[in-house]
PDB file of C-alpha atoms and ligand atoms in Angstrom:
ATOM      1  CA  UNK A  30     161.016-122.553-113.014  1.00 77.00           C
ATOM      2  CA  UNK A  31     157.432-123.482-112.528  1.00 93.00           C
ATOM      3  CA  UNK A  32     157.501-127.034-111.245  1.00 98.00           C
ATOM      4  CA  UNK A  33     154.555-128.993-110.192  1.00 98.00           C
ATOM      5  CA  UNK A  34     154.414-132.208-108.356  1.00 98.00           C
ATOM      6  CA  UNK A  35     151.885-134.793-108.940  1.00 98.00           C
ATOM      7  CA  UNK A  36     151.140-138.620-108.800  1.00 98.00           C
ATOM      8  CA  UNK A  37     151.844-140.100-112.231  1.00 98.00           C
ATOM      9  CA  UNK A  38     151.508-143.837-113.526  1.00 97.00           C
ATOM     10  CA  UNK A  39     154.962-145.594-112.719  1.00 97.00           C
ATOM     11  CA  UNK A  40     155.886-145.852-116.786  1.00 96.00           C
ATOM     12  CA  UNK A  41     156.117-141.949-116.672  1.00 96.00           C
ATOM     13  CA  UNK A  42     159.383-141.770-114.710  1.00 97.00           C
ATOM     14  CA  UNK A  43     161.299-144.361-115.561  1.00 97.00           C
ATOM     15  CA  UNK A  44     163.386-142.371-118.619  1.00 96.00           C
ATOM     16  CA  UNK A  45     164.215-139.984-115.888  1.00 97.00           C
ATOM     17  CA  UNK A  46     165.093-142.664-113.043  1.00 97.00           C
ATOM     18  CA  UNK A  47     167.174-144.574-115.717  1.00 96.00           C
ATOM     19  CA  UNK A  48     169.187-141.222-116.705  1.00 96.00           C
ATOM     20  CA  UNK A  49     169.795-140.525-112.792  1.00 97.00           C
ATOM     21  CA  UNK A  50     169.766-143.380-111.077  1.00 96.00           C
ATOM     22  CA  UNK A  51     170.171-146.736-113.621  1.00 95.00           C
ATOM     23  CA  UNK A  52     172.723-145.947-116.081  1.00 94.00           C
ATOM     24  CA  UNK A  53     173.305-149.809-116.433  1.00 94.00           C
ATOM     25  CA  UNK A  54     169.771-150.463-117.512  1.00 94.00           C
ATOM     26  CA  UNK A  55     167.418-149.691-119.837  1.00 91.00           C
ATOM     27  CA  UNK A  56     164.083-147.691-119.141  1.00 86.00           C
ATOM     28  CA  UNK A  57     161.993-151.061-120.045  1.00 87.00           C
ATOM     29  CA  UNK A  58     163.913-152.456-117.247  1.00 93.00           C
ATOM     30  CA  UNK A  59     162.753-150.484-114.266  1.00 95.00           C
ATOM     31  CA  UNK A  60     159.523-151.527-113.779  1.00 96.00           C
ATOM     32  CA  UNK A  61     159.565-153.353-110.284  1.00 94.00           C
ATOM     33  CA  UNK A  62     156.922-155.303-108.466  1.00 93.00           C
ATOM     34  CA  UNK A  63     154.560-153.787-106.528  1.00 96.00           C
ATOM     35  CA  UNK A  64     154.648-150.847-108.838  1.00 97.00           C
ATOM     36  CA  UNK A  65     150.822-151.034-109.659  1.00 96.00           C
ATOM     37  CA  UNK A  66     149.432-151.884-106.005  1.00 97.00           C
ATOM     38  CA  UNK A  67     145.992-150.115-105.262  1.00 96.00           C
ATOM     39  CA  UNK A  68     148.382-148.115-102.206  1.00 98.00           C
ATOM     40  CA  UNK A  69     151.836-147.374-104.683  1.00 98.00           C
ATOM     41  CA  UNK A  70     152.928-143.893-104.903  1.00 98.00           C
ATOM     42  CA  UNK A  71     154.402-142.465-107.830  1.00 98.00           C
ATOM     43  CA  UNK A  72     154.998-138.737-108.295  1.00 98.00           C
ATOM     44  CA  UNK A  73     156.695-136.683-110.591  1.00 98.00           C
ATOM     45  CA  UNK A  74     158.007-132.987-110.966  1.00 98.00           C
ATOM     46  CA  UNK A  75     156.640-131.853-113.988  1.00 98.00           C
ATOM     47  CA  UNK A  76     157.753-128.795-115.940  1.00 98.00           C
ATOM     48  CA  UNK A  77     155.013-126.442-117.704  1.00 96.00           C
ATOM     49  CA  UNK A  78     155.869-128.477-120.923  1.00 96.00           C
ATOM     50  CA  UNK A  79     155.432-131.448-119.180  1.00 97.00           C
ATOM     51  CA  UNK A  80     159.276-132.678-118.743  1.00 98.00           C
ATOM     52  CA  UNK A  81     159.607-134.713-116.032  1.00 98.00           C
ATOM     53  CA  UNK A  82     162.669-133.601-113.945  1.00 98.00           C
ATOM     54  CA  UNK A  83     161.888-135.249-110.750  1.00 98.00           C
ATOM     55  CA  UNK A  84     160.772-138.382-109.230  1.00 98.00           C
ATOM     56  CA  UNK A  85     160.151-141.100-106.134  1.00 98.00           C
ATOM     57  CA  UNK A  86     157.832-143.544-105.030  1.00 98.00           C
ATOM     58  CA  UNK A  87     156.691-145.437-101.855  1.00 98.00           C
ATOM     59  CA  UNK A  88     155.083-148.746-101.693  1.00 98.00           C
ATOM     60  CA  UNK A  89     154.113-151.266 -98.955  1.00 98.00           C
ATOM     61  CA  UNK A  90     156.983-153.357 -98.365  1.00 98.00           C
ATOM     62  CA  UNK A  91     158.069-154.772 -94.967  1.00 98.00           C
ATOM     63  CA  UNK A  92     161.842-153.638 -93.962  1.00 98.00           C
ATOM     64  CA  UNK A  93     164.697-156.323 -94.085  1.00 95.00           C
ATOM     65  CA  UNK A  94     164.903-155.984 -90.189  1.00 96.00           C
ATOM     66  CA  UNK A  95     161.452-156.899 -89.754  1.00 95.00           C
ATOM     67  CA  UNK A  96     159.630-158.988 -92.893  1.00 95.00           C
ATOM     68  CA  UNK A  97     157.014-159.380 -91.102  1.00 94.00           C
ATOM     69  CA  UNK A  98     155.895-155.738 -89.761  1.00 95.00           C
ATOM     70  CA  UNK A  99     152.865-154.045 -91.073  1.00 93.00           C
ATOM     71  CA  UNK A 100     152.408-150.245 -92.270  1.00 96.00           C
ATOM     72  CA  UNK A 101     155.763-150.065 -93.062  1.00 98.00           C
ATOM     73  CA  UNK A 102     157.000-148.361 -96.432  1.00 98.00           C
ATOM     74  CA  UNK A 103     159.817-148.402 -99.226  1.00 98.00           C
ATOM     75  CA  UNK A 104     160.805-145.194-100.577  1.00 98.00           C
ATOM     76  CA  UNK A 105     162.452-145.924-104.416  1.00 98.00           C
ATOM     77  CA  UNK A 106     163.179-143.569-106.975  1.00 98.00           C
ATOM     78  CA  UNK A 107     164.018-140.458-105.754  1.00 98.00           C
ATOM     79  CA  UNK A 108     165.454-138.307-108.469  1.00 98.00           C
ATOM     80  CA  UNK A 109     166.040-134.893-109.597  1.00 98.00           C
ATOM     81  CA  UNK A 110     167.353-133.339-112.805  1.00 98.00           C
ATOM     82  CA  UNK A 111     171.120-132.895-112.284  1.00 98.00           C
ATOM     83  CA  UNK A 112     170.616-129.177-113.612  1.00 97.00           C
ATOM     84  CA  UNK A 113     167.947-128.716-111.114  1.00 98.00           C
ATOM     85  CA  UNK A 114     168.919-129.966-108.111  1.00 98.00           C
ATOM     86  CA  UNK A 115     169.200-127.906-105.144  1.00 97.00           C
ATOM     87  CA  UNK A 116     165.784-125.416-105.743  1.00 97.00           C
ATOM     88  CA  UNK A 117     163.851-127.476-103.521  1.00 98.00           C
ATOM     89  CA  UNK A 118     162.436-130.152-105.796  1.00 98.00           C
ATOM     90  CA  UNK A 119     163.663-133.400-104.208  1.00 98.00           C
ATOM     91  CA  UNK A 120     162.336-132.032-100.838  1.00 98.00           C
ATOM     92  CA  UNK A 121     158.575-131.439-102.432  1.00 98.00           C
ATOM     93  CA  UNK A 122     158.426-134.511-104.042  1.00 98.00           C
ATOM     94  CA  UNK A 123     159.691-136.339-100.548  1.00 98.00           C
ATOM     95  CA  UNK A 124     157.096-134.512 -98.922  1.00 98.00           C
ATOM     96  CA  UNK A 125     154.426-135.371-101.378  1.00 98.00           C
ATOM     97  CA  UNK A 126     154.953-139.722-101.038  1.00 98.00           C
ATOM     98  CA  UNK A 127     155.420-139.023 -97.284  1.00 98.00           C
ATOM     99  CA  UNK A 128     151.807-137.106 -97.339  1.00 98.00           C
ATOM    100  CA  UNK A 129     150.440-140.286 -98.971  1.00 98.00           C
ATOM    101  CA  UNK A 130     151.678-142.409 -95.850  1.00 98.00           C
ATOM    102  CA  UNK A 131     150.417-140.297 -94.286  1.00 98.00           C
ATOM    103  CA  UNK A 132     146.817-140.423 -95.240  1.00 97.00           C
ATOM    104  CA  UNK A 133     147.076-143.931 -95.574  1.00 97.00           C
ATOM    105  CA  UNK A 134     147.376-144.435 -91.641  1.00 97.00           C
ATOM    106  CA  UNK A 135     151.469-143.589 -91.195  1.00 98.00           C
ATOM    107  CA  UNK A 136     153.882-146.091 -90.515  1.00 98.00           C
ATOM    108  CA  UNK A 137     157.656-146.510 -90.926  1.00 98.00           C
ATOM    109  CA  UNK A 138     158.557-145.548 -94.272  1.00 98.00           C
ATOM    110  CA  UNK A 139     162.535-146.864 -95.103  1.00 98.00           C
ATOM    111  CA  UNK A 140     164.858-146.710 -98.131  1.00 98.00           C
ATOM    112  CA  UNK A 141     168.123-147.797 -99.136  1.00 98.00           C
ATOM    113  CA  UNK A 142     169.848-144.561 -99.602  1.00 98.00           C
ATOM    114  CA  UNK A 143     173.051-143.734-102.054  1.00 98.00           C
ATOM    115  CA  UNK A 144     175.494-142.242 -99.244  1.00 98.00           C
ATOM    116  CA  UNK A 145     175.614-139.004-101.539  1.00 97.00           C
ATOM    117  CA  UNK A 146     171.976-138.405-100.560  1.00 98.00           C
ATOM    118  CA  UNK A 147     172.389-139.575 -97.119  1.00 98.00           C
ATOM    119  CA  UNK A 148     172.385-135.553 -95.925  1.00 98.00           C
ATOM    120  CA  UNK A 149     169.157-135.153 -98.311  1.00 98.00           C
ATOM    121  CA  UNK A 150     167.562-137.776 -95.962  1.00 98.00           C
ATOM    122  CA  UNK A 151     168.545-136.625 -92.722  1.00 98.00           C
ATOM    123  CA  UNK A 152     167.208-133.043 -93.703  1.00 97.00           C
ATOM    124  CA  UNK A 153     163.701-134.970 -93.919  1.00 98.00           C
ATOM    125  CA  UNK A 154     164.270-136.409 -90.455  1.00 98.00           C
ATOM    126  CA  UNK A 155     165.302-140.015 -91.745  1.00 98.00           C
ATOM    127  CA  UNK A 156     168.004-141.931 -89.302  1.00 98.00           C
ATOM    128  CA  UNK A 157     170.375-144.211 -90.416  1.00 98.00           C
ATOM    129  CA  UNK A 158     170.455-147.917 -89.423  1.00 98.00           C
ATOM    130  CA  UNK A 159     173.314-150.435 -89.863  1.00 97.00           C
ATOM    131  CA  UNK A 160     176.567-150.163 -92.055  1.00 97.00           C
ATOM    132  CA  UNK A 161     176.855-149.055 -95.645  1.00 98.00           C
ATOM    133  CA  UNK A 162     177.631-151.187 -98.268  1.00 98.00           C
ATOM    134  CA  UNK A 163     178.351-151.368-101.759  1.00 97.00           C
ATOM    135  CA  UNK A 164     175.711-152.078-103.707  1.00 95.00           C
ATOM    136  CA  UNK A 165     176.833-153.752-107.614  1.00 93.00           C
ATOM    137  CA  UNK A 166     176.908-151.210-110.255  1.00 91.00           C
ATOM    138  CA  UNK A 167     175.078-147.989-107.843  1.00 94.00           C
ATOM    139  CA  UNK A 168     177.791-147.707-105.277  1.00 95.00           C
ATOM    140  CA  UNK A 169     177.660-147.321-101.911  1.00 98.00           C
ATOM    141  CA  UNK A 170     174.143-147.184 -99.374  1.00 98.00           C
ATOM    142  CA  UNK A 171     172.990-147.392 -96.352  1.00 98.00           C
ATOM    143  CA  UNK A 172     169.706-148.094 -94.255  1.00 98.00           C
ATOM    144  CA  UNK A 173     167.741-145.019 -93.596  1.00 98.00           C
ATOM    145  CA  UNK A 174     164.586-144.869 -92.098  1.00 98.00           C
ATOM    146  CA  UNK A 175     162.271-142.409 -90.752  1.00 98.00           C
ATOM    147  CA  UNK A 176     158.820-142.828 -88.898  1.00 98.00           C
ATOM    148  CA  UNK A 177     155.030-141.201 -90.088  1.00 98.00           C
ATOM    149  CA  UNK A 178     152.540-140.289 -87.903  1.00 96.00           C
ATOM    150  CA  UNK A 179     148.999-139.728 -89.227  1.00 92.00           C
ATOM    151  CA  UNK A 180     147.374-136.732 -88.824  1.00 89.00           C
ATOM    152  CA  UNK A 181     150.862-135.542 -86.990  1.00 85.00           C
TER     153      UNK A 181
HETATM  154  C1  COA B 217     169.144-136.503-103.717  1.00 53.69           C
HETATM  155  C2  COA B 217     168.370-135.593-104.674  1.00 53.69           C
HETATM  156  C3  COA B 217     167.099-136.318-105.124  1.00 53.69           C
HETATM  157  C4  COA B 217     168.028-134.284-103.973  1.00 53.69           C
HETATM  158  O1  COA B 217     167.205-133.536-104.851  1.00 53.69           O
HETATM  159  P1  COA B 217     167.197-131.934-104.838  1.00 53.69           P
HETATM  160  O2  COA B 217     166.065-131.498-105.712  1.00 53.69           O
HETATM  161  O3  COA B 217     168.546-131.415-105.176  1.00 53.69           O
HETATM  162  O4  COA B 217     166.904-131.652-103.296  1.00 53.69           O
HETATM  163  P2  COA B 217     166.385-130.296-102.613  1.00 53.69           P
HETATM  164  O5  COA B 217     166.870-129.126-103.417  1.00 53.69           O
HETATM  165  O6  COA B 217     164.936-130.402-102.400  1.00 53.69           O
HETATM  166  O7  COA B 217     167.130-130.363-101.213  1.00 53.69           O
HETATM  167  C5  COA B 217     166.435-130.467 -99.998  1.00 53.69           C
HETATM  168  C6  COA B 217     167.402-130.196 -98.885  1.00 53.69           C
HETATM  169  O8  COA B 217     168.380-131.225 -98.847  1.00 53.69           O
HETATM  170  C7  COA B 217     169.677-130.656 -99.023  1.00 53.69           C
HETATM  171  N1  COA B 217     170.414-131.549 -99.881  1.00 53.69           N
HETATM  172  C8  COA B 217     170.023-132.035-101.057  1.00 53.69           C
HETATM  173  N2  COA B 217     170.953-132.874-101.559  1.00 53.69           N
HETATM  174  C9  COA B 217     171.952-132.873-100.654  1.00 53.69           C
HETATM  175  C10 COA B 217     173.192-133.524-100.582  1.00 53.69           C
HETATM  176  N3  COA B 217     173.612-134.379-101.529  1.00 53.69           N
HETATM  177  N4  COA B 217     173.975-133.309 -99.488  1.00 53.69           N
HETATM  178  C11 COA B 217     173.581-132.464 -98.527  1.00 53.69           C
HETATM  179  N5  COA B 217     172.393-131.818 -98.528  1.00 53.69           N
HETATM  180  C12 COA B 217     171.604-132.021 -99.585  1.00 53.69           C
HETATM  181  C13 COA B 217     169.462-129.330 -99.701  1.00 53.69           C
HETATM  182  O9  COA B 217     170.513-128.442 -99.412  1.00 53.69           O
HETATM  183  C14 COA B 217     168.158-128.893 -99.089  1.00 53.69           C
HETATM  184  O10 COA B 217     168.379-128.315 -97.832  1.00 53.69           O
HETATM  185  P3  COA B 217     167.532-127.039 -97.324  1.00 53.69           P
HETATM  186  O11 COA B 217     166.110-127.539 -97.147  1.00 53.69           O
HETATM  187  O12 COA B 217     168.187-126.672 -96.049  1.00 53.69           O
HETATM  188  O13 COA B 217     167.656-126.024 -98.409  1.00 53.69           O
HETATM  189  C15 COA B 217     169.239-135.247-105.931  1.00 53.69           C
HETATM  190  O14 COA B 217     170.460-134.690-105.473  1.00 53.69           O
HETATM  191  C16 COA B 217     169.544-136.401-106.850  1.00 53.69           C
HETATM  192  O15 COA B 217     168.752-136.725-107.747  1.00 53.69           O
HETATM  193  N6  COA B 217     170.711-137.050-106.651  1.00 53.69           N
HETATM  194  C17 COA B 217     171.150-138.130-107.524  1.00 53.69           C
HETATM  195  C18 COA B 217     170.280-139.367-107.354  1.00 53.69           C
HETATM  196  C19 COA B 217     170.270-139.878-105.931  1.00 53.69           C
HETATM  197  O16 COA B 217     171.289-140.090-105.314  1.00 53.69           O
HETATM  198  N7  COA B 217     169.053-140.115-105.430  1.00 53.69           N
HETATM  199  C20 COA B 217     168.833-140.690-104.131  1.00 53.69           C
HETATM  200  C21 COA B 217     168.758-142.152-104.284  1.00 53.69           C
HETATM  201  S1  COA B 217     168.713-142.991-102.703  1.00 53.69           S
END
């Protein structure tokens, strides 16, 4: 299928983030602070029709290692359609908020990954830091982390 990948307003994924990733809540409840700040990423795969069937987002936010560190980056959201997963969608859509670091100056750009995705991660070059744990109604995660270089 003919996917493309573009930034969207936040509002736009959330039906698709609560249908992957927040089962417990409802779409109303997944909008997060930070989500509208001037350097927020959101993008979406988009179908020709205009069905979102992939997501993520990156933000400025300081890791929990370091609170105070600048041009450093939280990846949220990442999502793809269970029926479409493995074409090649979660990678573009990676690439695309990780481009945005990018041309904002680079950085260290972090997430707390679901250990299923953990190999999705390291296929993007992202390192894990510290122990998993369990995180109340998601499961388990762990640190994983991954450095930008502009202009690299
Ligand atoms: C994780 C997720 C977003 C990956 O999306 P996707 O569209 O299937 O990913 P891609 O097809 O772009 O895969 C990119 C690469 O990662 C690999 N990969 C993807 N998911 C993987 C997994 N769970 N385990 C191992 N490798 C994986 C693919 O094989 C592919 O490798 P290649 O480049 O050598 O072909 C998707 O599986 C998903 O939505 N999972 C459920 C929600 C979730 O856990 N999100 C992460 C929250 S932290």
């Amino acid at each position: 299928m003919d996917v493309r990948v573009e930034a969207v307003p936040a509002s736009i994924t959330f039906p698709l983030r609560q249908q992957v990733l927040r089962t417990h809540q409802a779409p109303g409840q997944l909008a997060l602070p930070g989500d509208d700040d001037p350097d927020t990423c959101h993008v979406a795969a988009l179908t020709p029709a205009g069905e979102v069937v992939g997501t993520a987002n990156v933000r400025r936010q300081a890791p929990p290692w370091e609170p105070g560190a600048d041009d450093t980056w939280r990846l949220r959201g990442m999502a793809t359609s269970p029926e479409l997963r493995g074409r090649g969608i979660g990678a573009r859509l990676l690439q695309s908020v990780l481009a945005h670091v990018d041309a904002h100056g680079g950085g260290l750009v972090w997430c707390n990954a679901r250990l299923p995705a953990q190999r999705f991660y390291e296929h993007a070059g992202f390192v894990t830091r510290g122990e998993p744990w369990i995180e109340p109604d998601l499961g388990p995660h762990v640190v994983m982390w991954r450095q930008v270089t502009a202009g690299a």
